[in-house]
Every structure is written in structure tokens, then in C-alpha cells.
Coordinates of C-alpha atoms and ligand atoms in Angstrom, one line a residue:
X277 CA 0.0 0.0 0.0
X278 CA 1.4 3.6 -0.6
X279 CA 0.2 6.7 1.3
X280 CA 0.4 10.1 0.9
X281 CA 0.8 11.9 3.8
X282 CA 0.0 16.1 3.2
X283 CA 1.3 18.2 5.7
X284 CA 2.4 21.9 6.3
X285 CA 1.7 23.4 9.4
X286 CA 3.1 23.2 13.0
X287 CA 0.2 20.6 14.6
X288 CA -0.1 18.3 11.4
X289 CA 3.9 17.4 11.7
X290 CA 3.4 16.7 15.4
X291 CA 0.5 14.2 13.9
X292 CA 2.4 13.3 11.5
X293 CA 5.3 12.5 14.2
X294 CA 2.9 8.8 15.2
X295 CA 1.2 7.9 11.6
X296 CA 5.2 8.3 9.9
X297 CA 6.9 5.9 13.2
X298 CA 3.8 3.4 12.3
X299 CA 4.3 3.4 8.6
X300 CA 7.9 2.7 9.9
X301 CA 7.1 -1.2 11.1
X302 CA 5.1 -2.0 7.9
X303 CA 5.9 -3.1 4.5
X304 CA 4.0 0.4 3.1
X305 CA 5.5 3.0 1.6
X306 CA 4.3 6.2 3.2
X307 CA 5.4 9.3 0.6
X308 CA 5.4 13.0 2.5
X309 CA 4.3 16.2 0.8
X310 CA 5.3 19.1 2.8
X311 CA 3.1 22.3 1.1
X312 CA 5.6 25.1 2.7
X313 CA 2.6 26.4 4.6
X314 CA 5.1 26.6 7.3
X315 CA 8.4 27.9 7.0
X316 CA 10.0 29.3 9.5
X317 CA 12.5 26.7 11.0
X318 CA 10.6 27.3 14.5
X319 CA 7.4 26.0 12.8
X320 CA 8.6 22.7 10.8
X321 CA 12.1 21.8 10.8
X322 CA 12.5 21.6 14.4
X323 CA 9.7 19.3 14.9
X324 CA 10.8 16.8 11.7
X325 CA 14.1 16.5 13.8
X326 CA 12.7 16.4 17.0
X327 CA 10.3 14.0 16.9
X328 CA 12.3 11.5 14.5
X329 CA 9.8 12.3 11.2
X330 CA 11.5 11.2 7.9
X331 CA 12.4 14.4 5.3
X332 CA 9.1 14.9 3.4
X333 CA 9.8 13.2 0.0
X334 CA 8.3 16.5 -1.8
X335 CA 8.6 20.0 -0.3
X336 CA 6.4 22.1 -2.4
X337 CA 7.7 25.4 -0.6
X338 CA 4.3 27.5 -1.0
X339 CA 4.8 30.0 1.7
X340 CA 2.5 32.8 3.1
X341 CA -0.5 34.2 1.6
X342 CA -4.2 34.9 1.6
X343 CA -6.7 32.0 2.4
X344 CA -7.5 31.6 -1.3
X345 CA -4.3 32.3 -2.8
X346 CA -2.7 30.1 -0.2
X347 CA -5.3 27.5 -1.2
X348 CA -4.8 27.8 -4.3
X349 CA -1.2 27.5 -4.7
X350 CA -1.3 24.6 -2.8
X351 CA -3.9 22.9 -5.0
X352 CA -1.7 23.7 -8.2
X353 CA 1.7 22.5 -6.9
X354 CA 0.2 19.4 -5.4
X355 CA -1.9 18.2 -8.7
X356 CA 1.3 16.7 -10.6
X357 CA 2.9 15.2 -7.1
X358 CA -0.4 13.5 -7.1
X359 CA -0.9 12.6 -10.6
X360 CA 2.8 11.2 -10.5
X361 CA 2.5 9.1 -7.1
X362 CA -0.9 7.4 -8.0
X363 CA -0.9 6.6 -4.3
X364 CA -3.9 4.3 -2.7
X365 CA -4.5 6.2 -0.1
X366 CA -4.0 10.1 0.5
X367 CA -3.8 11.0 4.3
X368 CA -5.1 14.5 5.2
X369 CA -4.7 16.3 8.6
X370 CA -6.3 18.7 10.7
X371 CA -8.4 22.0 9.7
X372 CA -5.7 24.0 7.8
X373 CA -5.4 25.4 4.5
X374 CA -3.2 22.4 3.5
X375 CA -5.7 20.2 4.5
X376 CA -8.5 21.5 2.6
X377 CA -6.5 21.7 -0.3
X378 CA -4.8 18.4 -0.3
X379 CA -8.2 16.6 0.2
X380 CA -9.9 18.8 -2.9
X381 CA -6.9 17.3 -5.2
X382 CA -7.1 13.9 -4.0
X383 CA -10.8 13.6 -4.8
X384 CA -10.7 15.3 -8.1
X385 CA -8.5 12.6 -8.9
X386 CA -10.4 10.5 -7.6
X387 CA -7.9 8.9 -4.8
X388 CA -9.3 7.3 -2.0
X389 CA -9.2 9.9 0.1
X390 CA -8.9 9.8 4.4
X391 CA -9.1 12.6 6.7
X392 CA -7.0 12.4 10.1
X393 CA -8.9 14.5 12.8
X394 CA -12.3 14.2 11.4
X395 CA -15.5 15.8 12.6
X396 CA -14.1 18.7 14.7
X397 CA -16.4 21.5 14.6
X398 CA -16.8 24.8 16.8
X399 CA -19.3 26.1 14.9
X400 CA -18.4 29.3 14.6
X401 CA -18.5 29.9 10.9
X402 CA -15.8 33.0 10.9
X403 CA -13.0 30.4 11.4
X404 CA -11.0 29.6 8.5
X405 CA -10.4 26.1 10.4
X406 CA -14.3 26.0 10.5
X407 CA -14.3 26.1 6.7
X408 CA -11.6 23.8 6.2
X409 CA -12.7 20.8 8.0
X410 CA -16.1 20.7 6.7
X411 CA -15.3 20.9 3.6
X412 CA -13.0 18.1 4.1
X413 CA -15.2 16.1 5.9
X414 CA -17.4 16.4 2.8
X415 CA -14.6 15.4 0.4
X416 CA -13.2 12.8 1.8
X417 CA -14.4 9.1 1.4
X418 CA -13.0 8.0 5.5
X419 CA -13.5 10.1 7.7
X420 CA -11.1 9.1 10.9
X421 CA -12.8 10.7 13.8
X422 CA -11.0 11.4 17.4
X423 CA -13.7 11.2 19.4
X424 CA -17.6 10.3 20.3
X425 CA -18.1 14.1 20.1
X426 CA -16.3 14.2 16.9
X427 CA -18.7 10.8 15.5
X428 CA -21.6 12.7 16.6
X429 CA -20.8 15.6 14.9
X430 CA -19.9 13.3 11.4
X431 CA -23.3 11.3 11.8
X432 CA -25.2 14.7 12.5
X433 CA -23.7 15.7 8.9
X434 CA -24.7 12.5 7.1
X435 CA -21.4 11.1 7.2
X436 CA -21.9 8.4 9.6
X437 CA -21.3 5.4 7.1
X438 CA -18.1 7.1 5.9
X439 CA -17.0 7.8 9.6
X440 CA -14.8 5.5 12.7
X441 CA -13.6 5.8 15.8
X442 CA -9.4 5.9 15.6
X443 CA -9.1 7.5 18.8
X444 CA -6.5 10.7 18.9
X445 CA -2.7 10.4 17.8
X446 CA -1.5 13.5 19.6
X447 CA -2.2 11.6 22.7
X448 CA -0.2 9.0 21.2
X449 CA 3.0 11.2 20.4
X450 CA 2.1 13.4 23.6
X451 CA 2.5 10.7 26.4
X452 CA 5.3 9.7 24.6
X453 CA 7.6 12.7 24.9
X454 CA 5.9 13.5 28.0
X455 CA 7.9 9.8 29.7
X456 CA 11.3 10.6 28.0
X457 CA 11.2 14.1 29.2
X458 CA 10.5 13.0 32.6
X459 CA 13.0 10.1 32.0
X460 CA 15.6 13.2 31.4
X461 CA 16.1 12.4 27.7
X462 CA 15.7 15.9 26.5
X463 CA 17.5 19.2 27.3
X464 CA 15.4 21.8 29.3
X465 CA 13.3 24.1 27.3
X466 CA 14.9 27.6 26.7
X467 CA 12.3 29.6 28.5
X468 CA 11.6 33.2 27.8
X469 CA 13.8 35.6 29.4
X470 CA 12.3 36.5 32.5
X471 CA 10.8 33.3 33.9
X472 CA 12.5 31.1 36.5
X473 CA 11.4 27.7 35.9
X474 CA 11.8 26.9 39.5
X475 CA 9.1 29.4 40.1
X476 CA 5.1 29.5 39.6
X477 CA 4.6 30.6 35.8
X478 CA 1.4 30.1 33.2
X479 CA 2.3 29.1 29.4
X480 CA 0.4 31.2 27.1
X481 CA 0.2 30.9 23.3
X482 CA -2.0 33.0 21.6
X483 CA -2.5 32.8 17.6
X484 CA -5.9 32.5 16.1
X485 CA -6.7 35.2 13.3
X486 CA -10.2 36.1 15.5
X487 CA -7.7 36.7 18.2
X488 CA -4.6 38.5 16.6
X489 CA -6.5 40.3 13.9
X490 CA -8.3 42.7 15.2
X491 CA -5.9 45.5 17.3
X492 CA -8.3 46.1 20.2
X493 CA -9.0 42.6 20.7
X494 CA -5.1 42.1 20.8
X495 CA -4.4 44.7 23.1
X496 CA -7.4 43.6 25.3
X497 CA -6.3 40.2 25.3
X498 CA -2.2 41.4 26.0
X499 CA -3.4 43.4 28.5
X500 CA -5.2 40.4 30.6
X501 CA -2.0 38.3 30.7
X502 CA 0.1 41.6 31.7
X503 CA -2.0 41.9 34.5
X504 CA -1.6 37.7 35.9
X505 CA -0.3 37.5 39.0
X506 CA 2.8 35.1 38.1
X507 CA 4.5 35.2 35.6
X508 CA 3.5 34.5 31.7
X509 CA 5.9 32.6 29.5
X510 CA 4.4 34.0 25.7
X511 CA 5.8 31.9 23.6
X512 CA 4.7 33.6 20.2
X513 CA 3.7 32.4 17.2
X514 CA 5.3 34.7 14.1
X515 CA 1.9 35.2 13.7
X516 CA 1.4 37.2 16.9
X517 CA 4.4 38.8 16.2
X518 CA 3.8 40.2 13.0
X519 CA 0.4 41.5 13.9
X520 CA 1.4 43.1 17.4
X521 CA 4.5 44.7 15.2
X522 CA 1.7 46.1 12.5
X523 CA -0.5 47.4 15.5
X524 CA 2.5 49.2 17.1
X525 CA 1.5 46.7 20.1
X526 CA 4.7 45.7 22.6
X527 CA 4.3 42.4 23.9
X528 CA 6.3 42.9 27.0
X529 CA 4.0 44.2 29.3
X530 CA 3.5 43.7 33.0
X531 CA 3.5 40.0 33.9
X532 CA 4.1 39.3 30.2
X533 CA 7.6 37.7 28.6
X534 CA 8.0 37.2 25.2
X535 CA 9.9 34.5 23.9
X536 CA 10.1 32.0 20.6
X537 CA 8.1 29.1 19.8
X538 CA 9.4 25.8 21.7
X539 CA 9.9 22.5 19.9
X540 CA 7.2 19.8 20.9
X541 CA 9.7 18.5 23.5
X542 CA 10.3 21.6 25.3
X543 CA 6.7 22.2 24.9
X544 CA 6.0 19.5 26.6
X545 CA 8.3 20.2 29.2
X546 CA 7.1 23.7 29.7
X547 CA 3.7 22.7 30.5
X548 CA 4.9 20.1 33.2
X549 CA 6.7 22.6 34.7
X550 CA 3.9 25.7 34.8
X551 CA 0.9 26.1 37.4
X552 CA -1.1 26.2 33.9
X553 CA -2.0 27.2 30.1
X554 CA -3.8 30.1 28.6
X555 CA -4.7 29.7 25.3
X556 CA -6.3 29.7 21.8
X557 CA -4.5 26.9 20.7
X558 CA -6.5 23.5 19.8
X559 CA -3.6 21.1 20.6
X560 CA -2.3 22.8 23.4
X561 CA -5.6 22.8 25.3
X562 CA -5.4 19.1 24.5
X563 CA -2.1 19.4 25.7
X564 CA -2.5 20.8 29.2
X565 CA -5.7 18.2 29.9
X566 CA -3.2 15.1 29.0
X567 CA -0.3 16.4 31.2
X568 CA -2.3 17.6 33.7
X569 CA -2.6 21.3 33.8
X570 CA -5.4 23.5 34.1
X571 CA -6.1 25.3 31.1
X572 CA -7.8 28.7 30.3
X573 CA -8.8 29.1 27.0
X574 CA -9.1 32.8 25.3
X575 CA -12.1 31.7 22.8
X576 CA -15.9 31.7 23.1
X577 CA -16.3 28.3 22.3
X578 CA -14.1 25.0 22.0
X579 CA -13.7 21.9 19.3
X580 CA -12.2 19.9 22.5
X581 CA -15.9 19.7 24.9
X582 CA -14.4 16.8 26.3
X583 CA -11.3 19.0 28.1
X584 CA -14.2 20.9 30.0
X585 CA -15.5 18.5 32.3
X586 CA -14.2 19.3 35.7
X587 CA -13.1 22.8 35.0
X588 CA -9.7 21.7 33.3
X589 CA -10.4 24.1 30.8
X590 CA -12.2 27.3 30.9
X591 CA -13.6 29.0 28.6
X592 CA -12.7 32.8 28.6
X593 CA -14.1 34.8 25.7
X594 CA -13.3 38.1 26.9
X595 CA -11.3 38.7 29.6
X596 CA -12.8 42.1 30.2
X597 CA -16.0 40.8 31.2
X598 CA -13.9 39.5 34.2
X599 CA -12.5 41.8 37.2
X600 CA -9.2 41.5 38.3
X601 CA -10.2 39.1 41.4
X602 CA -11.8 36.9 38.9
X603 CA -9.2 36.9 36.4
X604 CA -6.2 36.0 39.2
X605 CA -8.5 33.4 40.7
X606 CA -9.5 31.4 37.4
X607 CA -5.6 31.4 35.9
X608 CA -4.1 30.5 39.1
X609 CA -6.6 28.1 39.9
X610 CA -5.3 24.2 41.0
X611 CA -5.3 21.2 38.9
X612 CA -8.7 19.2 39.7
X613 CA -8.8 16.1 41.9
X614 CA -11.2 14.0 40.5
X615 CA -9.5 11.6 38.2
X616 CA -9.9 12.0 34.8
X617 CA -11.3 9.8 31.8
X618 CA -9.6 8.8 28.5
X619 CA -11.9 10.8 26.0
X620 CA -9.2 11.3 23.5
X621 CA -8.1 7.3 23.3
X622 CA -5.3 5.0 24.5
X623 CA -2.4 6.4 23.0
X624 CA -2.5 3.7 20.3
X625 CA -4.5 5.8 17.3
X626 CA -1.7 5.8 14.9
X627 CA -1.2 2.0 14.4
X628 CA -5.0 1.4 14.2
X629 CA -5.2 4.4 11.3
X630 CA -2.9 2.0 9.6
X631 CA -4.6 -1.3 10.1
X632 CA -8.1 1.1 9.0
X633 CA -6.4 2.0 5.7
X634 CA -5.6 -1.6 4.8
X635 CA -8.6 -2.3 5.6
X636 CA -10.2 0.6 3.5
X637 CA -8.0 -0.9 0.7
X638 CA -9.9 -0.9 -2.7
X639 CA -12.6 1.3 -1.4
X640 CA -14.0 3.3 -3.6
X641 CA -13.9 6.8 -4.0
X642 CA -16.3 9.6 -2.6
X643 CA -18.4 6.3 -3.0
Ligands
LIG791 C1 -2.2 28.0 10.6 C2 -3.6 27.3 10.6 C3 -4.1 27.2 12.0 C4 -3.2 26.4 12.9 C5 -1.8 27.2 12.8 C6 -0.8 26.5 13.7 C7 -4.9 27.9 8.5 C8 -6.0 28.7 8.0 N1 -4.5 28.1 9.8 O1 -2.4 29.3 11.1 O2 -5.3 26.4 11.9 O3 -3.7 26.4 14.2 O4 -1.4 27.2 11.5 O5 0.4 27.3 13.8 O6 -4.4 27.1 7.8 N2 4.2 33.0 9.4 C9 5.6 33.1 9.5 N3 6.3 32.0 9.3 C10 5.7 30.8 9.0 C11 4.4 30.7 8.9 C12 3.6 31.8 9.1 O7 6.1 34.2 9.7 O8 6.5 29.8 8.9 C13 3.4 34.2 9.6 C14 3.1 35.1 8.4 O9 3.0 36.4 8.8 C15 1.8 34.5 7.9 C16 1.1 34.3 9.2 O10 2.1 33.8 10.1 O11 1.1 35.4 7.1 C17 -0.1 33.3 9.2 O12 0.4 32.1 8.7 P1 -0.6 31.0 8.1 O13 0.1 29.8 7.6 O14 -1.5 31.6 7.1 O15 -1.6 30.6 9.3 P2 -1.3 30.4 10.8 O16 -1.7 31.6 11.5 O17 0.1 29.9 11.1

């Protein structure tokens, strides 16, 4: 069997990191497109080294751009890779722009045509990510959800006989890194200047367009974490960066210190070693639940329900509608007690997405 793996942003090569090492054990060849989406060595490279993921076979090297141009670009580069490669599966992942563009290619040539992450939704219809994964959904002919929610959502849709249960690979490649950095296999993370990993700090990320995009939303949300009572480690996508640099915004304010992007180990670490997470991040909300952390999310509404139960992740969708009091209380608040479930799977999703694509063998296409 041959598989073409489409990637090109930061969370689908830490997916990627479990489906490539279960490829590895097998007699398939597993081919990977890299799109370019992501450049910056921060965002990719680090992570294909860090987490042991093969060179991508075909870098298309697309770059920045608008949603459609992006899109687009991506759609035009990938039609000969695909045309050549013939593969028998082509594996999609996540809600990105490379996503939705690798899996409109794939069907139009009518490859069988599987989509990792399946049946997210948040339903807010302003997200690009929103877009992305249901059109996807609709394209693709196997639909390989994470979770009940995620079934729910597909069956909901119509998609229910197109649709299983895999179970999540990021907890696969999560626990993972999370026993070898407790093992003392990898170096500690380089930390934002500022913060004293010895001492109480929150992890913040902060990158979605709904959230950088819009200047006094920016500076509203800035201005929340400048006023935490411990420390904030911002590690800051380029993203964040470019926009607080077009909005004349500083980043380094109050409680607030900037710093780069960590690679998935030190990420990792850096949650284990904070009092907790704020966030607009998918995977890191997903993140801070599986390691333990509380989490406090900067969004109205989440694709992960399951990470609410208990309060391990709260919902903030503007911190203004908070006082000060409120705001200290809810970011410093402990870990819960009460022992938590497995909603996102056993750590084991990667092999079975294998032994489902064998199985899916010879299936046919948007059938
Ligand atoms: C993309 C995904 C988002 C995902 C995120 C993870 C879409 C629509 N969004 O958002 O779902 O959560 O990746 O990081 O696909 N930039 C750089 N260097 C890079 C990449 C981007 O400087 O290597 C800057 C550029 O200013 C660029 C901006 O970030 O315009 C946005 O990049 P883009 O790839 O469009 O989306 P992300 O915000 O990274």
C-alpha cells in the first residue's frame, strides 16, 4: 500500500510524528508532501528532527498568503505530485489550509481519500479552520474521527457510514515525549527571558486570526495576561508577532515575557513545569488536559468539549468581562482532583489508522 501523507503546518507534523513511526514497522510506503505552509524553522524543521519524522519526500515550498491564494497554490503544486505518485490512499490532517487543499486534489483525482482529525467543529463559521474541516469532511471518502463528540458531529452531517472511531494520535506522540522528558532524555526548554522555571509561571500561546487580527482585541487580550499574577511565558507564534508589530503593540508588558516558539519536546516540558496554560491553541488545550494542567482558553467556544469536564479548561471569551479578582482566581486556579477519563483514546490511534487504511484498501472513492 502507498500513502500520501500532506502536511504543512506546525500541529499536522506533530501528527504526523505517530502515523510516519507506524508506517515505519510496515511493508507500506508512506510518501510525505510538505506544502511550505510553514516555513520558519521554529514552525517545521524543528519538529521533523525532534520528533524522528522522515524528510518529506516533496517540499512544495508555497509560503504565506491569503486564504485563497494560499489554497490555491497549494492545490496547483500538489496536482502533478499527485498525478505522478498514484498513491492508494491520501492521508489529510487537521483543519488547515493544507488540509483542505490536499483533500480537494485527492478527490478530483479520484484517490481514495482519508481525513485524520475528522469531525471537529466549533461552529463558529468565521474560522478559517471552520471552513476547512467541513469541507474536508465532505470530500473525503474515510472520515477518521478522534472522538464520540467528533462521531456525533460526522453522523449529525450524514457522514456516519463514511465515519470510525481511531481514537487521537496527539495523545499518542504526547505521552510519549511526555515519559522521556520525565526520563531526562531531553535538554530543558529555553524559557523566555524572564521566567525562573523553579518558580510558579502560566504558558500562554495566543495565535488564532479572531484573536490577533483585530488590534483592540489584541491589546485587550495582551493586556489580561500583563495583569496575571505570576509570571506568563508568551511563547509567540510569528503570527502574533507580525500582527502586534503592525498594530504598534509591545508584547512585553507587566506579567508578560515574550519568547520563541518551543519545539514539541520543550513544549511539553514547559507545561509540566507551569501552574497552567492560557490559550487559543487546539492542541495545546489538548495538551495541558493530557499532562495535567489547568487550562484557560481565550475563545468563546471550543472543538475539544471533552477538556471541560471538571473545569480543566475554561472558557474565557473576553477577559474584560472578568474583574481583576476573577481573572487572578480562574488562571491560578489548581489542577482538579477528580481523576480524569480517557476521551481522547489509549495512546494507540496511529497504528490502528494503519490497520483502517488496509482495511479501506480498494474502497471506492467519494463512493
Ligand atoms: C495555521 C492554521 C491554523 C493552525 C496554525 C498553527 C490555517 C487557516 N490556519 O495558522 O489552523 O492552528 O497554522 O500554527 O491554515 N508566518 C511566518 N512563518 C511561518 C508561517 C507563518 O512568519 O512559517 C506568519 C506570516 O505572517 C503569515 C502568518 O504567520 O502570514 C499566518 O500564517 P498561516 O500559515 O497563514 O496561518 P497560521 O496563523 O500559522
Amino acid at each position: 500500500m502507498k500513502v500520501v501523507s500532506i502536511v504543512g503546518a506546525r500541529p499536522q507534523l506533530v501528527k504526523l510524528a505517530p502515523i510516519a513511526a507506524a508506517f515505519a514497522g510496515t511493508e507500506h510506503r508512506h510518501f510525505i508532501v510538505h506544502t511550505g505552509q510553514h516555513y520558519d524553522a521554529d514552525l517545521s524543521d524543528v519538529f521533523f528532527a525532534g520528533l524522528g519524522i522522515p524528510d518529506p519526500d516533496v517540499h512544495l515550498g508555497i509560503g504565506s498568503g491569503s486564504h485563497g491564494v494560499q489554497t490555491g497554490a497549494i492545490m496547483a503544486a500538489l496536482d502533478p505530485v499527485l498525478d505522478t505518485e498514484r498513491p492508494d490512499w491520501v492521508l489529510v490532517y487537521g483543519d488547515t489550509n493544507s488540509t483542505v487543499a490536499g483533500a480537494l486534489c485527492a478527490v478530483k483525482q479520484h484517490l481514495p481519500t482519508a481525513h485524520l482529525e475528522a469531525g471537529l467543529r466549533s461552529f463558529n463559521r468565521r474560522m478559517p479552520e471552520e471552513h476547512n474541516r467541513i469541507l474536508t469532511d465532505h470530500a473525503a471518502d474515510l472520515l477518521l474521527a478522534p472522538t464520540e463528540e467528533a462521531m456525533r458531529h460526522l453522523a449529525a452531517e450524514g457522514l456516519a457510514t463514511r465515519s470510525v472511531l481511531a481514537g487521537d494520535v496527539m495523545v499518542d506522540v504526547c505521552l510519549r515525549i511526555r515519559d522521556a522528558v520525565r526520563a531526562g532524555e531531553h535538554p530543558a526548554p529555553a524559557l523566555p527571558e524572564g521566567i525562573d522555571a523553579g518558580q510558579p509561571y502560566l504558558l500562554a500561546t495566543l495565535h488564532r486570526a479572531e484573536n490577533t487580527d483585530d488590534p483592540r482585541r489584541l491589546a485587550a487580550l495582551i493586556a489580561a495576561l500583563a495583569d496575571s499574577p505570576v509570571p506568563v511565558a508568551l511563547l509567540a507564534h510569528p503570527r502574533l508577532v507580525a500582527r502586534a508589530a503592525e498594530q504598534g503593540l509591545k508584547l512585553q508588558q507587566g506579567a508578560v515575557h515574550p519568547g520563541r516558539p518551543l519545539n514539541y519536546a520543550g513544549m511539553v516540558a514547559a507545561v509540566l513545569g507551569s501552574a497552567g496554560v492560557v490559550t487559543d491553541s487546539g492542541g495545546l488545550q489538548k495538551e495541558a488536559y493530557l499532562l495535567g494542567r489547568p487550562c484557560t482558553t481565550l475563545r468563546s467556544e471550543t472543538e475539544w468539549v471533552e477538556t471541560l469536564v471538571d473545569d480543566w479548561n475554561a472558557l474565557v471569551p473576553d477577559p474584560a468581562d472578568l474583574d481583576a479578582a476573577e481573572w487572578h482566581r480562574l488562571v491560578t486556579r489548581p489542577a482538579p482532583t477528580a481523576p480524569q477519563g480517557t476521551p481522547f483514546g489509549d495512546g494507540q490511534a496511529a497504528t490502528r489508522v494503519v490497520g483502517l487504511l488496509e482495511k479501506g484498501l480498494g474502497r471506492s472513492p467519494s463512493a
